C-alpha cells in the first residue's frame, strides 16, 4: 500500500468512526485492522515458525522403491590416538530402521584407523557382512611425524588387507590440519605429501569419499544478508569467513588438482561437491571420469532448484550415489538424525513430485528458511542411484530382489 492509499485508508476510518460515534481504534479492530500508531512488539526471529497455507499433495514414502545402499553414514567416531572407537548405535538398532526403510547396506565412512579400525571392522562389517561396510580414514594426528607420507600409504594398504572398502577424507584437510604441530599455516588439499596415500587407494581399488569445503554461505559474513544466518549464529565455529581460511573456490580447485594427478583413483565428492552450483559440478564430472557425487545432507539445496536438479540426475544418472550423512543421535544437526523420518524425506524428494515440503525432520528448517520440491525420478534412475552406482564402486555382487513398495498415493491436507 503506497503512502497516499494508506492516508486515504486511515481517513476513511476516521470519517466512518465519527459518523458512527465510535473511537477510530474500535472501528479498526472491528474491521480487522489495528489502531493507527499502536505499538507492536517485534517477534524474535528464532520464535518465528510460520505455517504454510499451501494446500498441496503430501505423499508418504515409507520404503525406498528399490533396495538402497546408504553410502554416507557415521556409525562410529575414532579418537585421535586411534584406540577404542565410540559407537553411535548398535547393529541391532540400526538394522531395525534399515529393514523398515528398505536400506540394504549402510556404509560407515568414519571407520577410523589403527586399532579403532580393527574394532569397527569386527563390530560392524564382519558381524554383518551383507549389511554394513566400513571405510578407513587418514591418521591426520600423526601428520607431523617423520616419514608420514609413507606411513599413511602403508596404513591404506593395511586397511585394504583387513577388509576396509574405501577411504573417507574429512574437510579437516584444507580447513583444519595445520603445519608446525597445529599452529602454522593450513595444509592444502593438494599437498603432495598425501600423493602416496591417493596412489595407494587407487592401487588397492578403494574409492575415496572426500568432503571438501562447506556451503558457500559459511565463507561469507554472518550478517543479515547470509541465508544461513540462524545456522551460523547457532554454530559460530562453522564459519570460515576471514582469518586465513581459503575460499570455497580455492578449496575445490585444489581438490580438482588432486583428482587430475591421480586418474587411477576414484573420488566420490560428498555432499554433491558444491550443491549450490550444479553447473560447476557438471564441469568437474565432464572433465574427470574418475569421479562420482553423493547427495548426503544436500537435498535442502537440490530440492530448491528442482528443475536444474532433475536435469543433473538425468545427465549423470550413472554417477550419483544415494547417501544421507546420517548420525545416530546427532541431535544438533536435524538434517542428519538417523531414523525413519530422515529416510522418508529423502525418498519423498527422489520419488515424488510433491511440492514445498520440509527437507529435515525438525520444526524449523535447520540449514535455511526454505522448503523443497520432489524430483519424481523414473525407476531406471532410482535403481541406479539407490543401488547400482554404489554397488559397482564397493564391489557388492548380486542384485537384491524386488522393489520396496508400489508407488504411494499422495493426499491433500
PDB file of C-alpha atoms in Angstrom, residues 191-374:
ATOM      1  CA  UNK A 191      49.643 -31.013  -0.621  1.00  0.00           C
ATOM      2  CA  UNK A 192      51.907 -33.525  -2.339  1.00  0.00           C
ATOM      3  CA  UNK A 193      52.726 -35.265   0.929  1.00  0.00           C
ATOM      4  CA  UNK A 194      49.378 -37.010   0.501  1.00  0.00           C
ATOM      5  CA  UNK A 195      50.183 -38.245  -3.008  1.00  0.00           C
ATOM      6  CA  UNK A 196      51.354 -41.684  -1.780  1.00  0.00           C
ATOM      7  CA  UNK A 197      48.009 -42.094   0.014  1.00  0.00           C
ATOM      8  CA  UNK A 198      45.964 -41.265  -3.083  1.00  0.00           C
ATOM      9  CA  UNK A 199      48.094 -43.637  -5.145  1.00  0.00           C
ATOM     10  CA  UNK A 200      47.766 -46.424  -2.571  1.00  0.00           C
ATOM     11  CA  UNK A 201      43.985 -46.036  -2.706  1.00  0.00           C
ATOM     12  CA  UNK A 202      43.991 -46.389  -6.471  1.00  0.00           C
ATOM     13  CA  UNK A 203      46.299 -49.386  -6.386  1.00  0.00           C
ATOM     14  CA  UNK A 204      44.031 -51.126  -3.865  1.00  0.00           C
ATOM     15  CA  UNK A 205      40.866 -50.225  -5.769  1.00  0.00           C
ATOM     16  CA  UNK A 206      39.476 -48.277  -2.817  1.00  0.00           C
ATOM     17  CA  UNK A 207      37.196 -45.320  -3.632  1.00  0.00           C
ATOM     18  CA  UNK A 208      37.975 -42.061  -1.835  1.00  0.00           C
ATOM     19  CA  UNK A 209      34.932 -40.348  -0.338  1.00  0.00           C
ATOM     20  CA  UNK A 210      36.095 -36.768   0.104  1.00  0.00           C
ATOM     21  CA  UNK A 211      34.389 -33.862   1.854  1.00  0.00           C
ATOM     22  CA  UNK A 212      35.834 -30.600   0.585  1.00  0.00           C
ATOM     23  CA  UNK A 213      34.712 -27.148   1.721  1.00  0.00           C
ATOM     24  CA  UNK A 214      31.210 -26.432   3.065  1.00  0.00           C
ATOM     25  CA  UNK A 215      28.128 -24.462   1.958  1.00  0.00           C
ATOM     26  CA  UNK A 216      29.101 -21.202   0.271  1.00  0.00           C
ATOM     27  CA  UNK A 217      27.344 -19.153   2.943  1.00  0.00           C
ATOM     28  CA  UNK A 218      29.871 -20.397   5.513  1.00  0.00           C
ATOM     29  CA  UNK A 219      32.536 -18.349   3.715  1.00  0.00           C
ATOM     30  CA  UNK A 220      30.587 -15.077   3.920  1.00  0.00           C
ATOM     31  CA  UNK A 221      29.946 -12.746   6.880  1.00  0.00           C
ATOM     32  CA  UNK A 222      27.273 -13.910   9.304  1.00  0.00           C
ATOM     33  CA  UNK A 223      25.063 -10.891   8.764  1.00  0.00           C
ATOM     34  CA  UNK A 224      21.549 -10.021   7.614  1.00  0.00           C
ATOM     35  CA  UNK A 225      22.387 -10.976   4.032  1.00  0.00           C
ATOM     36  CA  UNK A 226      23.524 -14.506   4.876  1.00  0.00           C
ATOM     37  CA  UNK A 227      20.819 -17.064   4.055  1.00  0.00           C
ATOM     38  CA  UNK A 228      22.206 -19.352   6.772  1.00  0.00           C
ATOM     39  CA  UNK A 229      22.302 -16.668   9.447  1.00  0.00           C
ATOM     40  CA  UNK A 230      20.418 -18.733  12.024  1.00  0.00           C
ATOM     41  CA  UNK A 231      22.527 -21.840  11.432  1.00  0.00           C
ATOM     42  CA  UNK A 232      25.795 -19.929  11.710  1.00  0.00           C
ATOM     43  CA  UNK A 233      24.590 -17.992  14.730  1.00  0.00           C
ATOM     44  CA  UNK A 234      23.836 -21.273  16.479  1.00  0.00           C
ATOM     45  CA  UNK A 235      27.198 -22.738  15.380  1.00  0.00           C
ATOM     46  CA  UNK A 236      29.670 -19.845  15.024  1.00  0.00           C
ATOM     47  CA  UNK A 237      32.577 -22.275  14.782  1.00  0.00           C
ATOM     48  CA  UNK A 238      31.159 -23.449  11.428  1.00  0.00           C
ATOM     49  CA  UNK A 239      32.036 -20.108   9.837  1.00  0.00           C
ATOM     50  CA  UNK A 240      35.122 -19.962   7.592  1.00  0.00           C
ATOM     51  CA  UNK A 241      34.848 -16.286   6.796  1.00  0.00           C
ATOM     52  CA  UNK A 242      38.035 -14.255   7.087  1.00  0.00           C
ATOM     53  CA  UNK A 243      41.108 -15.254   9.064  1.00  0.00           C
ATOM     54  CA  UNK A 244      43.434 -17.414   6.960  1.00  0.00           C
ATOM     55  CA  UNK A 245      40.861 -19.775   5.510  1.00  0.00           C
ATOM     56  CA  UNK A 246      40.933 -20.362   1.762  1.00  0.00           C
ATOM     57  CA  UNK A 247      37.814 -19.530  -0.224  1.00  0.00           C
ATOM     58  CA  UNK A 248      35.238 -22.102  -1.237  1.00  0.00           C
ATOM     59  CA  UNK A 249      36.505 -21.941  -4.823  1.00  0.00           C
ATOM     60  CA  UNK A 250      40.155 -22.337  -3.830  1.00  0.00           C
ATOM     61  CA  UNK A 251      39.348 -25.475  -1.850  1.00  0.00           C
ATOM     62  CA  UNK A 252      37.517 -27.138  -4.727  1.00  0.00           C
ATOM     63  CA  UNK A 253      40.186 -26.164  -7.237  1.00  0.00           C
ATOM     64  CA  UNK A 254      42.863 -27.718  -5.004  1.00  0.00           C
ATOM     65  CA  UNK A 255      40.802 -30.912  -4.739  1.00  0.00           C
ATOM     66  CA  UNK A 256      40.399 -30.995  -8.512  1.00  0.00           C
ATOM     67  CA  UNK A 257      44.162 -30.838  -8.936  1.00  0.00           C
ATOM     68  CA  UNK A 258      44.424 -33.958  -6.779  1.00  0.00           C
ATOM     69  CA  UNK A 259      41.837 -35.726  -8.937  1.00  0.00           C
ATOM     70  CA  UNK A 260      43.727 -34.782 -12.097  1.00  0.00           C
ATOM     71  CA  UNK A 261      47.060 -36.034 -10.683  1.00  0.00           C
ATOM     72  CA  UNK A 262      45.629 -39.436  -9.742  1.00  0.00           C
ATOM     73  CA  UNK A 263      43.492 -40.731 -12.612  1.00  0.00           C
ATOM     74  CA  UNK A 264      43.670 -44.340 -11.341  1.00  0.00           C
ATOM     75  CA  UNK A 265      41.944 -43.370  -8.095  1.00  0.00           C
ATOM     76  CA  UNK A 266      38.165 -42.927  -7.975  1.00  0.00           C
ATOM     77  CA  UNK A 267      36.923 -39.935  -5.951  1.00  0.00           C
ATOM     78  CA  UNK A 268      33.387 -39.555  -4.643  1.00  0.00           C
ATOM     79  CA  UNK A 269      32.563 -35.914  -3.952  1.00  0.00           C
ATOM     80  CA  UNK A 270      30.418 -35.993  -0.815  1.00  0.00           C
ATOM     81  CA  UNK A 271      27.544 -33.522  -0.459  1.00  0.00           C
ATOM     82  CA  UNK A 272      27.422 -33.232  -4.291  1.00  0.00           C
ATOM     83  CA  UNK A 273      30.724 -31.380  -4.067  1.00  0.00           C
ATOM     84  CA  UNK A 274      29.179 -27.926  -4.299  1.00  0.00           C
ATOM     85  CA  UNK A 275      25.400 -28.337  -4.416  1.00  0.00           C
ATOM     86  CA  UNK A 276      24.703 -24.612  -4.824  1.00  0.00           C
ATOM     87  CA  UNK A 277      26.426 -24.610  -8.228  1.00  0.00           C
ATOM     88  CA  UNK A 278      25.389 -27.656 -10.257  1.00  0.00           C
ATOM     89  CA  UNK A 279      26.778 -26.087 -13.416  1.00  0.00           C
ATOM     90  CA  UNK A 280      30.265 -26.064 -11.917  1.00  0.00           C
ATOM     91  CA  UNK A 281      29.874 -29.609 -10.567  1.00  0.00           C
ATOM     92  CA  UNK A 282      28.832 -30.691 -14.064  1.00  0.00           C
ATOM     93  CA  UNK A 283      32.097 -29.293 -15.407  1.00  0.00           C
ATOM     94  CA  UNK A 284      34.018 -31.439 -12.909  1.00  0.00           C
ATOM     95  CA  UNK A 285      32.166 -34.602 -13.840  1.00  0.00           C
ATOM     96  CA  UNK A 286      32.693 -33.935 -17.532  1.00  0.00           C
ATOM     97  CA  UNK A 287      36.400 -33.253 -17.065  1.00  0.00           C
ATOM     98  CA  UNK A 288      37.259 -36.062 -14.624  1.00  0.00           C
ATOM     99  CA  UNK A 289      35.902 -39.533 -15.462  1.00  0.00           C
ATOM    100  CA  UNK A 290      37.286 -40.879 -12.164  1.00  0.00           C
ATOM    101  CA  UNK A 291      34.636 -39.044 -10.104  1.00  0.00           C
ATOM    102  CA  UNK A 292      31.127 -39.521  -8.732  1.00  0.00           C
ATOM    103  CA  UNK A 293      28.955 -37.465  -6.374  1.00  0.00           C
ATOM    104  CA  UNK A 294      26.865 -38.332  -3.321  1.00  0.00           C
ATOM    105  CA  UNK A 295      23.836 -36.368  -2.095  1.00  0.00           C
ATOM    106  CA  UNK A 296      24.003 -36.615   1.728  1.00  0.00           C
ATOM    107  CA  UNK A 297      22.755 -33.573   3.681  1.00  0.00           C
ATOM    108  CA  UNK A 298      22.215 -31.615   0.457  1.00  0.00           C
ATOM    109  CA  UNK A 299      18.612 -32.300  -0.519  1.00  0.00           C
ATOM    110  CA  UNK A 300      17.921 -28.909   1.045  1.00  0.00           C
ATOM    111  CA  UNK A 301      19.993 -27.425  -1.777  1.00  0.00           C
ATOM    112  CA  UNK A 302      18.956 -29.779  -4.568  1.00  0.00           C
ATOM    113  CA  UNK A 303      15.281 -29.561  -3.686  1.00  0.00           C
ATOM    114  CA  UNK A 304      15.026 -25.788  -4.001  1.00  0.00           C
ATOM    115  CA  UNK A 305      16.286 -25.964  -7.603  1.00  0.00           C
ATOM    116  CA  UNK A 306      14.214 -28.954  -8.750  1.00  0.00           C
ATOM    117  CA  UNK A 307      14.359 -28.379 -12.488  1.00  0.00           C
ATOM    118  CA  UNK A 308      18.145 -27.980 -12.528  1.00  0.00           C
ATOM    119  CA  UNK A 309      18.470 -30.953 -10.172  1.00  0.00           C
ATOM    120  CA  UNK A 310      16.276 -33.155 -12.343  1.00  0.00           C
ATOM    121  CA  UNK A 311      18.407 -32.343 -15.386  1.00  0.00           C
ATOM    122  CA  UNK A 312      21.515 -33.109 -13.319  1.00  0.00           C
ATOM    123  CA  UNK A 313      20.150 -36.523 -12.305  1.00  0.00           C
ATOM    124  CA  UNK A 314      19.144 -37.282 -15.877  1.00  0.00           C
ATOM    125  CA  UNK A 315      22.585 -36.427 -17.233  1.00  0.00           C
ATOM    126  CA  UNK A 316      24.706 -38.065 -14.521  1.00  0.00           C
ATOM    127  CA  UNK A 317      22.424 -40.912 -13.517  1.00  0.00           C
ATOM    128  CA  UNK A 318      25.345 -43.385 -13.573  1.00  0.00           C
ATOM    129  CA  UNK A 319      27.491 -41.282 -11.211  1.00  0.00           C
ATOM    130  CA  UNK A 320      25.151 -40.176  -8.410  1.00  0.00           C
ATOM    131  CA  UNK A 321      25.060 -42.110  -5.134  1.00  0.00           C
ATOM    132  CA  UNK A 322      22.335 -42.164  -2.508  1.00  0.00           C
ATOM    133  CA  UNK A 323      23.513 -41.091   0.940  1.00  0.00           C
ATOM    134  CA  UNK A 324      22.119 -39.256   3.963  1.00  0.00           C
ATOM    135  CA  UNK A 325      25.092 -38.267   6.184  1.00  0.00           C
ATOM    136  CA  UNK A 326      23.084 -39.914   8.956  1.00  0.00           C
ATOM    137  CA  UNK A 327      24.404 -39.749  12.511  1.00  0.00           C
ATOM    138  CA  UNK A 328      22.588 -41.807  15.160  1.00  0.00           C
ATOM    139  CA  UNK A 329      21.879 -39.417  17.999  1.00  0.00           C
ATOM    140  CA  UNK A 330      23.088 -36.390  16.014  1.00  0.00           C
ATOM    141  CA  UNK A 331      20.546 -34.013  17.542  1.00  0.00           C
ATOM    142  CA  UNK A 332      22.494 -30.810  16.833  1.00  0.00           C
ATOM    143  CA  UNK A 333      22.001 -31.330  13.099  1.00  0.00           C
ATOM    144  CA  UNK A 334      18.371 -32.396  12.454  1.00  0.00           C
ATOM    145  CA  UNK A 335      19.084 -32.919   8.745  1.00  0.00           C
ATOM    146  CA  UNK A 336      21.384 -35.799   9.771  1.00  0.00           C
ATOM    147  CA  UNK A 337      19.466 -37.560  12.556  1.00  0.00           C
ATOM    148  CA  UNK A 338      19.402 -41.258  11.699  1.00  0.00           C
ATOM    149  CA  UNK A 339      15.882 -42.644  11.813  1.00  0.00           C
ATOM    150  CA  UNK A 340      12.664 -43.382   9.968  1.00  0.00           C
ATOM    151  CA  UNK A 341      11.729 -39.754   9.328  1.00  0.00           C
ATOM    152  CA  UNK A 342      15.030 -38.935   7.654  1.00  0.00           C
ATOM    153  CA  UNK A 343      14.674 -41.717   5.093  1.00  0.00           C
ATOM    154  CA  UNK A 344      11.044 -40.845   4.386  1.00  0.00           C
ATOM    155  CA  UNK A 345      12.060 -37.302   3.441  1.00  0.00           C
ATOM    156  CA  UNK A 346      14.828 -38.497   1.112  1.00  0.00           C
ATOM    157  CA  UNK A 347      12.517 -40.982  -0.590  1.00  0.00           C
ATOM    158  CA  UNK A 348       9.823 -38.345  -0.981  1.00  0.00           C
ATOM    159  CA  UNK A 349      12.358 -35.989  -2.572  1.00  0.00           C
ATOM    160  CA  UNK A 350      13.667 -38.573  -5.020  1.00  0.00           C
ATOM    161  CA  UNK A 351      10.476 -40.426  -5.884  1.00  0.00           C
ATOM    162  CA  UNK A 352       7.582 -37.935  -5.845  1.00  0.00           C
ATOM    163  CA  UNK A 353       6.679 -34.620  -7.403  1.00  0.00           C
ATOM    164  CA  UNK A 354       5.389 -33.237  -4.110  1.00  0.00           C
ATOM    165  CA  UNK A 355       5.880 -29.531  -3.627  1.00  0.00           C
ATOM    166  CA  UNK A 356       7.096 -27.282  -0.836  1.00  0.00           C
ATOM    167  CA  UNK A 357       7.893 -29.721   1.972  1.00  0.00           C
ATOM    168  CA  UNK A 358      10.470 -29.828   4.757  1.00  0.00           C
ATOM    169  CA  UNK A 359      13.944 -31.144   3.994  1.00  0.00           C
ATOM    170  CA  UNK A 360      14.639 -32.204   7.601  1.00  0.00           C
ATOM    171  CA  UNK A 361      12.609 -33.714  10.454  1.00  0.00           C
ATOM    172  CA  UNK A 362      12.573 -30.506  12.504  1.00  0.00           C
ATOM    173  CA  UNK A 363      10.011 -27.804  13.389  1.00  0.00           C
ATOM    174  CA  UNK A 364      12.361 -25.140  11.992  1.00  0.00           C
ATOM    175  CA  UNK A 365      14.423 -25.573   8.803  1.00  0.00           C
ATOM    176  CA  UNK A 366      17.940 -26.126  10.207  1.00  0.00           C
ATOM    177  CA  UNK A 367      20.026 -25.037   7.218  1.00  0.00           C
ATOM    178  CA  UNK A 368      17.983 -22.171   5.824  1.00  0.00           C
ATOM    179  CA  UNK A 369      14.404 -20.884   5.700  1.00  0.00           C
ATOM    180  CA  UNK A 370      13.162 -22.617   2.590  1.00  0.00           C
ATOM    181  CA  UNK A 371      11.396 -25.818   1.596  1.00  0.00           C
ATOM    182  CA  UNK A 372      11.958 -28.248  -1.226  1.00  0.00           C
ATOM    183  CA  UNK A 373      10.280 -29.878  -4.230  1.00  0.00           C
ATOM    184  CA  UNK A 374      10.405 -33.527  -5.261  1.00  0.00           C
TER     185      UNK A 374
END
